[in-house]
Amino acid sequence: MDTTFIDELASAAPTPGGGGAASYVGAVASALASMVGNLTVGKKTCAAVEDDVRARLDALEHLRDKLLALIESDAQAFEPLAASYRMPKATPEEAAAKQAALQLALGPACDVPLIIMRTCAEVIDHADFLARNGSKLAVSDAGAAAVLARAAVVAASMNVYINAASMDDEARADRYRAEADRLIAEANERADGILAYTMDAIR
């Protein structure tokens, strides 16, 4: 097994960090949901939904590729932010330059985690369909995919909140926080429903 990402995550290097980890978990959730879809295709009992399942599989593959790419995007968005924190502030001019650089870097450092959150929310939607319409033998895997994707949504939100808290423009910060709040609420509601459905089916 290739443990490169896990080893890098465990190291003292600042990236990958929480955002990259959230994106990785989202990709794992997408892969698990895809497994349910692949176990469903070809089953006579699921013939009525096979076309829908194939469409979900295509969508999940796209989401998985996107989430894996977002690991690097998150690291790239963090670099200017980290650089701004390292800038000197011994003089008023240096302090002003540091603050300006910080404010400029905070936007992208919030934007990428929000994309991760939105993308993982899409994984939850597909896991929901597969839990209810896919192979009954794999319903627990669909439920697990939804729970993992929800965890990724919440994990990514933490980068949004911590960076929004450093913004001088409070209205801008509030917009980021409101979007993260909305995505978490929707993910929780959807994932809770899938979890309840799954537990009822397997217990």
PDB file of C-alpha atoms in Angstrom:
ATOM      1  CA  MET A   1       0.000   0.000   0.000  1.00  0.00           C
ATOM      2  CA  ASP A   2       1.266   3.474  -0.900  1.00  0.00           C
ATOM      3  CA  THR A   3       1.369   5.453   2.344  1.00  0.00           C
ATOM      4  CA  THR A   4       3.022   8.576   0.908  1.00  0.00           C
ATOM      5  CA  PHE A   5       0.113  10.884   1.687  1.00  0.00           C
ATOM      6  CA  ILE A   6      -0.404   9.451   5.167  1.00  0.00           C
ATOM      7  CA  ASP A   7       3.299   9.759   5.939  1.00  0.00           C
ATOM      8  CA  GLU A   8       3.352  13.364   4.728  1.00  0.00           C
ATOM      9  CA  LEU A   9       0.244  14.127   6.771  1.00  0.00           C
ATOM     10  CA  ALA A  10       1.883  12.697   9.886  1.00  0.00           C
ATOM     11  CA  SER A  11       5.083  14.702   9.410  1.00  0.00           C
ATOM     12  CA  ALA A  12       5.903  18.144  10.785  1.00  0.00           C
ATOM     13  CA  ALA A  13       5.371  19.694   7.350  1.00  0.00           C
ATOM     14  CA  PRO A  14       2.519  22.256   7.366  1.00  0.00           C
ATOM     15  CA  THR A  15       0.946  20.673   4.291  1.00  0.00           C
ATOM     16  CA  PRO A  16      -0.960  18.535   3.759  1.00  0.00           C
ATOM     17  CA  GLY A  17      -3.052  19.567   6.721  1.00  0.00           C
ATOM     18  CA  GLY A  18      -6.687  19.501   7.756  1.00  0.00           C
ATOM     19  CA  GLY A  19      -8.021  20.644   4.410  1.00  0.00           C
ATOM     20  CA  GLY A  20      -6.029  18.073   2.471  1.00  0.00           C
ATOM     21  CA  ALA A  21      -7.048  15.370   4.935  1.00  0.00           C
ATOM     22  CA  ALA A  22     -10.708  16.327   4.516  1.00  0.00           C
ATOM     23  CA  SER A  23     -10.380  16.137   0.758  1.00  0.00           C
ATOM     24  CA  TYR A  24      -8.676  12.740   1.005  1.00  0.00           C
ATOM     25  CA  VAL A  25     -11.452  11.396   3.243  1.00  0.00           C
ATOM     26  CA  GLY A  26     -14.008  12.746   0.775  1.00  0.00           C
ATOM     27  CA  ALA A  27     -12.252  10.845  -2.009  1.00  0.00           C
ATOM     28  CA  VAL A  28     -12.341   7.685   0.117  1.00  0.00           C
ATOM     29  CA  ALA A  29     -16.071   8.215   0.680  1.00  0.00           C
ATOM     30  CA  SER A  30     -16.586   8.614  -3.059  1.00  0.00           C
ATOM     31  CA  ALA A  31     -14.648   5.412  -3.730  1.00  0.00           C
ATOM     32  CA  LEU A  32     -16.728   3.519  -1.180  1.00  0.00           C
ATOM     33  CA  ALA A  33     -19.962   4.790  -2.706  1.00  0.00           C
ATOM     34  CA  SER A  34     -18.631   3.735  -6.105  1.00  0.00           C
ATOM     35  CA  MET A  35     -18.050   0.230  -4.772  1.00  0.00           C
ATOM     36  CA  VAL A  36     -21.732   0.041  -3.893  1.00  0.00           C
ATOM     37  CA  GLY A  37     -22.625   1.176  -7.399  1.00  0.00           C
ATOM     38  CA  ASN A  38     -20.314  -1.358  -9.012  1.00  0.00           C
ATOM     39  CA  LEU A  39     -21.797  -4.124  -6.865  1.00  0.00           C
ATOM     40  CA  THR A  40     -25.257  -3.026  -8.013  1.00  0.00           C
ATOM     41  CA  VAL A  41     -24.675  -2.899 -11.779  1.00  0.00           C
ATOM     42  CA  GLY A  42     -25.704  -6.143 -13.438  1.00  0.00           C
ATOM     43  CA  LYS A  43     -27.978  -7.338 -10.642  1.00  0.00           C
ATOM     44  CA  LYS A  44     -31.391  -8.385 -11.941  1.00  0.00           C
ATOM     45  CA  THR A  45     -33.101  -7.099  -8.822  1.00  0.00           C
ATOM     46  CA  CYS A  46     -31.680  -3.629  -9.496  1.00  0.00           C
ATOM     47  CA  ALA A  47     -32.252  -3.513 -13.248  1.00  0.00           C
ATOM     48  CA  ALA A  48     -34.772  -0.685 -12.974  1.00  0.00           C
ATOM     49  CA  VAL A  49     -32.162   1.684 -11.544  1.00  0.00           C
ATOM     50  CA  GLU A  50     -29.107   0.477 -13.467  1.00  0.00           C
ATOM     51  CA  ASP A  51     -28.944   3.494 -15.767  1.00  0.00           C
ATOM     52  CA  ASP A  52     -29.198   5.806 -12.776  1.00  0.00           C
ATOM     53  CA  VAL A  53     -26.503   3.860 -10.964  1.00  0.00           C
ATOM     54  CA  ARG A  54     -24.162   4.075 -13.958  1.00  0.00           C
ATOM     55  CA  ALA A  55     -24.717   7.843 -14.063  1.00  0.00           C
ATOM     56  CA  ARG A  56     -23.900   8.022 -10.347  1.00  0.00           C
ATOM     57  CA  LEU A  57     -20.734   6.026 -10.925  1.00  0.00           C
ATOM     58  CA  ASP A  58     -19.601   8.489 -13.577  1.00  0.00           C
ATOM     59  CA  ALA A  59     -20.352  11.404 -11.273  1.00  0.00           C
ATOM     60  CA  LEU A  60     -18.555   9.790  -8.339  1.00  0.00           C
ATOM     61  CA  GLU A  61     -15.461   9.160 -10.431  1.00  0.00           C
ATOM     62  CA  HIS A  62     -15.404  12.833 -11.382  1.00  0.00           C
ATOM     63  CA  LEU A  63     -15.855  13.865  -7.744  1.00  0.00           C
ATOM     64  CA  ARG A  64     -13.085  11.513  -6.635  1.00  0.00           C
ATOM     65  CA  ASP A  65     -10.653  12.971  -9.170  1.00  0.00           C
ATOM     66  CA  LYS A  66     -11.657  16.479  -8.134  1.00  0.00           C
ATOM     67  CA  LEU A  67     -11.152  15.768  -4.438  1.00  0.00           C
ATOM     68  CA  LEU A  68      -7.730  14.248  -5.015  1.00  0.00           C
ATOM     69  CA  ALA A  69      -6.736  17.326  -7.016  1.00  0.00           C
ATOM     70  CA  LEU A  70      -8.061  19.566  -4.248  1.00  0.00           C
ATOM     71  CA  ILE A  71      -5.480  18.114  -1.852  1.00  0.00           C
ATOM     72  CA  GLU A  72      -2.799  19.936  -3.826  1.00  0.00           C
ATOM     73  CA  SER A  73      -5.012  22.989  -4.327  1.00  0.00           C
ATOM     74  CA  ASP A  74      -5.441  23.288  -0.566  1.00  0.00           C
ATOM     75  CA  ALA A  75      -1.689  23.093  -0.039  1.00  0.00           C
ATOM     76  CA  GLN A  76      -1.106  25.751  -2.702  1.00  0.00           C
ATOM     77  CA  ALA A  77      -3.711  28.052  -1.138  1.00  0.00           C
ATOM     78  CA  PHE A  78      -1.981  27.746   2.225  1.00  0.00           C
ATOM     79  CA  GLU A  79       1.476  28.738   0.949  1.00  0.00           C
ATOM     80  CA  PRO A  80       0.803  32.509   0.594  1.00  0.00           C
ATOM     81  CA  LEU A  81      -0.935  32.492   3.960  1.00  0.00           C
ATOM     82  CA  ALA A  82       2.017  30.808   5.644  1.00  0.00           C
ATOM     83  CA  ALA A  83       4.385  33.228   3.904  1.00  0.00           C
ATOM     84  CA  SER A  84       2.412  36.215   5.182  1.00  0.00           C
ATOM     85  CA  TYR A  85       2.668  34.947   8.757  1.00  0.00           C
ATOM     86  CA  ARG A  86       6.451  34.742   8.364  1.00  0.00           C
ATOM     87  CA  MET A  87       6.789  38.348   7.185  1.00  0.00           C
ATOM     88  CA  PRO A  88       8.552  40.780   9.549  1.00  0.00           C
ATOM     89  CA  LYS A  89       6.579  43.415  11.437  1.00  0.00           C
ATOM     90  CA  ALA A  90       9.295  45.355  13.246  1.00  0.00           C
ATOM     91  CA  THR A  91       8.304  48.695  11.686  1.00  0.00           C
ATOM     92  CA  PRO A  92       4.894  50.203  10.930  1.00  0.00           C
ATOM     93  CA  GLU A  93       5.601  49.763   7.216  1.00  0.00           C
ATOM     94  CA  GLU A  94       6.487  46.096   7.656  1.00  0.00           C
ATOM     95  CA  ALA A  95       3.441  45.519   9.845  1.00  0.00           C
ATOM     96  CA  ALA A  96       1.177  47.134   7.242  1.00  0.00           C
ATOM     97  CA  ALA A  97       2.699  45.056   4.443  1.00  0.00           C
ATOM     98  CA  LYS A  98       2.298  41.901   6.513  1.00  0.00           C
ATOM     99  CA  GLN A  99      -1.349  42.653   7.244  1.00  0.00           C
ATOM    100  CA  ALA A 100      -2.072  43.432   3.601  1.00  0.00           C
ATOM    101  CA  ALA A 101      -0.464  40.163   2.478  1.00  0.00           C
ATOM    102  CA  LEU A 102      -2.404  38.265   5.124  1.00  0.00           C
ATOM    103  CA  GLN A 103      -5.740  39.729   4.079  1.00  0.00           C
ATOM    104  CA  LEU A 104      -5.002  38.907   0.453  1.00  0.00           C
ATOM    105  CA  ALA A 105      -4.153  35.290   1.278  1.00  0.00           C
ATOM    106  CA  LEU A 106      -7.132  34.603   3.528  1.00  0.00           C
ATOM    107  CA  GLY A 107      -9.673  34.522   0.694  1.00  0.00           C
ATOM    108  CA  PRO A 108      -8.133  31.612  -1.247  1.00  0.00           C
ATOM    109  CA  ALA A 109      -7.442  29.848   2.056  1.00  0.00           C
ATOM    110  CA  CYS A 110     -11.226  29.892   2.642  1.00  0.00           C
ATOM    111  CA  ASP A 111     -12.292  29.332  -0.961  1.00  0.00           C
ATOM    112  CA  VAL A 112     -10.607  25.945  -1.401  1.00  0.00           C
ATOM    113  CA  PRO A 113     -12.033  24.381   1.782  1.00  0.00           C
ATOM    114  CA  LEU A 114     -15.474  25.598   0.725  1.00  0.00           C
ATOM    115  CA  ILE A 115     -15.037  23.813  -2.605  1.00  0.00           C
ATOM    116  CA  ILE A 116     -14.029  20.686  -0.694  1.00  0.00           C
ATOM    117  CA  MET A 117     -17.170  21.020   1.432  1.00  0.00           C
ATOM    118  CA  ARG A 118     -19.433  21.424  -1.604  1.00  0.00           C
ATOM    119  CA  THR A 119     -17.813  18.495  -3.369  1.00  0.00           C
ATOM    120  CA  CYS A 120     -18.149  16.206  -0.368  1.00  0.00           C
ATOM    121  CA  ALA A 121     -21.796  17.248  -0.064  1.00  0.00           C
ATOM    122  CA  GLU A 122     -22.311  15.902  -3.580  1.00  0.00           C
ATOM    123  CA  VAL A 123     -20.797  12.592  -2.490  1.00  0.00           C
ATOM    124  CA  ILE A 124     -23.407  12.424   0.286  1.00  0.00           C
ATOM    125  CA  ASP A 125     -26.181  12.876  -2.279  1.00  0.00           C
ATOM    126  CA  HIS A 126     -24.923   9.930  -4.348  1.00  0.00           C
ATOM    127  CA  ALA A 127     -24.415   7.784  -1.248  1.00  0.00           C
ATOM    128  CA  ASP A 128     -28.019   8.498  -0.296  1.00  0.00           C
ATOM    129  CA  PHE A 129     -29.311   7.234  -3.639  1.00  0.00           C
ATOM    130  CA  LEU A 130     -27.097   4.136  -3.511  1.00  0.00           C
ATOM    131  CA  ALA A 131     -28.070   3.320   0.073  1.00  0.00           C
ATOM    132  CA  ARG A 132     -31.726   3.314  -0.898  1.00  0.00           C
ATOM    133  CA  ASN A 133     -31.484   1.839  -4.391  1.00  0.00           C
ATOM    134  CA  GLY A 134     -28.252  -0.117  -4.573  1.00  0.00           C
ATOM    135  CA  SER A 135     -27.384  -3.673  -3.638  1.00  0.00           C
ATOM    136  CA  LYS A 136     -28.865  -4.466  -0.250  1.00  0.00           C
ATOM    137  CA  LEU A 137     -25.732  -6.435   0.573  1.00  0.00           C
ATOM    138  CA  ALA A 138     -23.728  -3.194   0.418  1.00  0.00           C
ATOM    139  CA  VAL A 139     -26.117  -0.825   2.181  1.00  0.00           C
ATOM    140  CA  SER A 140     -23.712  -0.563   5.133  1.00  0.00           C
ATOM    141  CA  ASP A 141     -20.977   0.628   2.755  1.00  0.00           C
ATOM    142  CA  ALA A 142     -23.251   3.322   1.343  1.00  0.00           C
ATOM    143  CA  GLY A 143     -24.026   4.435   4.885  1.00  0.00           C
ATOM    144  CA  ALA A 144     -20.338   4.483   5.739  1.00  0.00           C
ATOM    145  CA  ALA A 145     -19.635   6.569   2.621  1.00  0.00           C
ATOM    146  CA  ALA A 146     -22.207   9.134   3.713  1.00  0.00           C
ATOM    147  CA  VAL A 147     -20.796   9.348   7.252  1.00  0.00           C
ATOM    148  CA  LEU A 148     -17.238   9.735   5.957  1.00  0.00           C
ATOM    149  CA  ALA A 149     -18.283  12.424   3.487  1.00  0.00           C
ATOM    150  CA  ARG A 150     -20.127  14.292   6.246  1.00  0.00           C
ATOM    151  CA  ALA A 151     -17.003  14.136   8.425  1.00  0.00           C
ATOM    152  CA  ALA A 152     -15.018  15.587   5.529  1.00  0.00           C
ATOM    153  CA  VAL A 153     -17.485  18.460   5.179  1.00  0.00           C
ATOM    154  CA  VAL A 154     -17.145  19.320   8.862  1.00  0.00           C
ATOM    155  CA  ALA A 155     -13.355  18.917   8.847  1.00  0.00           C
ATOM    156  CA  ALA A 156     -12.949  21.232   5.858  1.00  0.00           C
ATOM    157  CA  SER A 157     -15.179  23.833   7.515  1.00  0.00           C
ATOM    158  CA  MET A 158     -12.623  24.329  10.260  1.00  0.00           C
ATOM    159  CA  ASN A 159     -10.203  25.890   7.787  1.00  0.00           C
ATOM    160  CA  VAL A 160     -12.948  28.246   6.666  1.00  0.00           C
ATOM    161  CA  TYR A 161     -13.767  29.335  10.185  1.00  0.00           C
ATOM    162  CA  ILE A 162     -10.200  29.796  11.395  1.00  0.00           C
ATOM    163  CA  ASN A 163      -9.244  31.869   8.349  1.00  0.00           C
ATOM    164  CA  ALA A 164     -12.441  33.919   8.329  1.00  0.00           C
ATOM    165  CA  ALA A 165     -11.718  34.844  11.941  1.00  0.00           C
ATOM    166  CA  SER A 166      -8.555  36.659  10.805  1.00  0.00           C
ATOM    167  CA  MET A 167     -10.306  38.793   8.191  1.00  0.00           C
ATOM    168  CA  ASP A 168     -10.492  42.523   8.776  1.00  0.00           C
ATOM    169  CA  ASP A 169     -13.610  42.745   6.607  1.00  0.00           C
ATOM    170  CA  GLU A 170     -16.254  41.398   8.959  1.00  0.00           C
ATOM    171  CA  ALA A 171     -18.948  41.278   6.282  1.00  0.00           C
ATOM    172  CA  ARG A 172     -16.688  39.166   4.101  1.00  0.00           C
ATOM    173  CA  ALA A 173     -15.918  36.882   7.031  1.00  0.00           C
ATOM    174  CA  ASP A 174     -19.620  36.531   7.790  1.00  0.00           C
ATOM    175  CA  ARG A 175     -20.301  35.447   4.202  1.00  0.00           C
ATOM    176  CA  TYR A 176     -17.715  32.689   4.483  1.00  0.00           C
ATOM    177  CA  ARG A 177     -19.051  31.574   7.851  1.00  0.00           C
ATOM    178  CA  ALA A 178     -22.646  31.600   6.634  1.00  0.00           C
ATOM    179  CA  GLU A 179     -21.786  29.422   3.639  1.00  0.00           C
ATOM    180  CA  ALA A 180     -19.909  26.963   5.844  1.00  0.00           C
ATOM    181  CA  ASP A 181     -22.803  26.917   8.337  1.00  0.00           C
ATOM    182  CA  ARG A 182     -25.252  26.154   5.538  1.00  0.00           C
ATOM    183  CA  LEU A 183     -23.162  23.343   4.087  1.00  0.00           C
ATOM    184  CA  ILE A 184     -22.669  21.728   7.494  1.00  0.00           C
ATOM    185  CA  ALA A 185     -26.375  21.919   8.318  1.00  0.00           C
ATOM    186  CA  GLU A 186     -27.361  20.367   4.996  1.00  0.00           C
ATOM    187  CA  ALA A 187     -24.682  17.661   5.228  1.00  0.00           C
ATOM    188  CA  ASN A 188     -25.718  16.777   8.773  1.00  0.00           C
ATOM    189  CA  GLU A 189     -29.385  16.543   7.882  1.00  0.00           C
ATOM    190  CA  ARG A 190     -28.742  14.399   4.809  1.00  0.00           C
ATOM    191  CA  ALA A 191     -26.167  12.147   6.462  1.00  0.00           C
ATOM    192  CA  ASP A 192     -28.312  11.680   9.579  1.00  0.00           C
ATOM    193  CA  GLY A 193     -31.140  10.477   7.347  1.00  0.00           C
ATOM    194  CA  ILE A 194     -28.885   8.024   5.531  1.00  0.00           C
ATOM    195  CA  LEU A 195     -27.392   6.809   8.803  1.00  0.00           C
ATOM    196  CA  ALA A 196     -30.847   6.178  10.279  1.00  0.00           C
ATOM    197  CA  TYR A 197     -31.950   4.367   7.111  1.00  0.00           C
ATOM    198  CA  THR A 198     -28.782   2.264   7.065  1.00  0.00           C
ATOM    199  CA  MET A 199     -28.906   1.322  10.738  1.00  0.00           C
ATOM    200  CA  ASP A 200     -32.543   0.336  10.391  1.00  0.00           C
ATOM    201  CA  ALA A 201     -31.640  -1.872   7.442  1.00  0.00           C
ATOM    202  CA  ILE A 202     -28.704  -3.680   9.033  1.00  0.00           C
ATOM    203  CA  ARG A 203     -29.615  -4.069  12.705  1.00  0.00           C
TER     204      ARG A 203
END
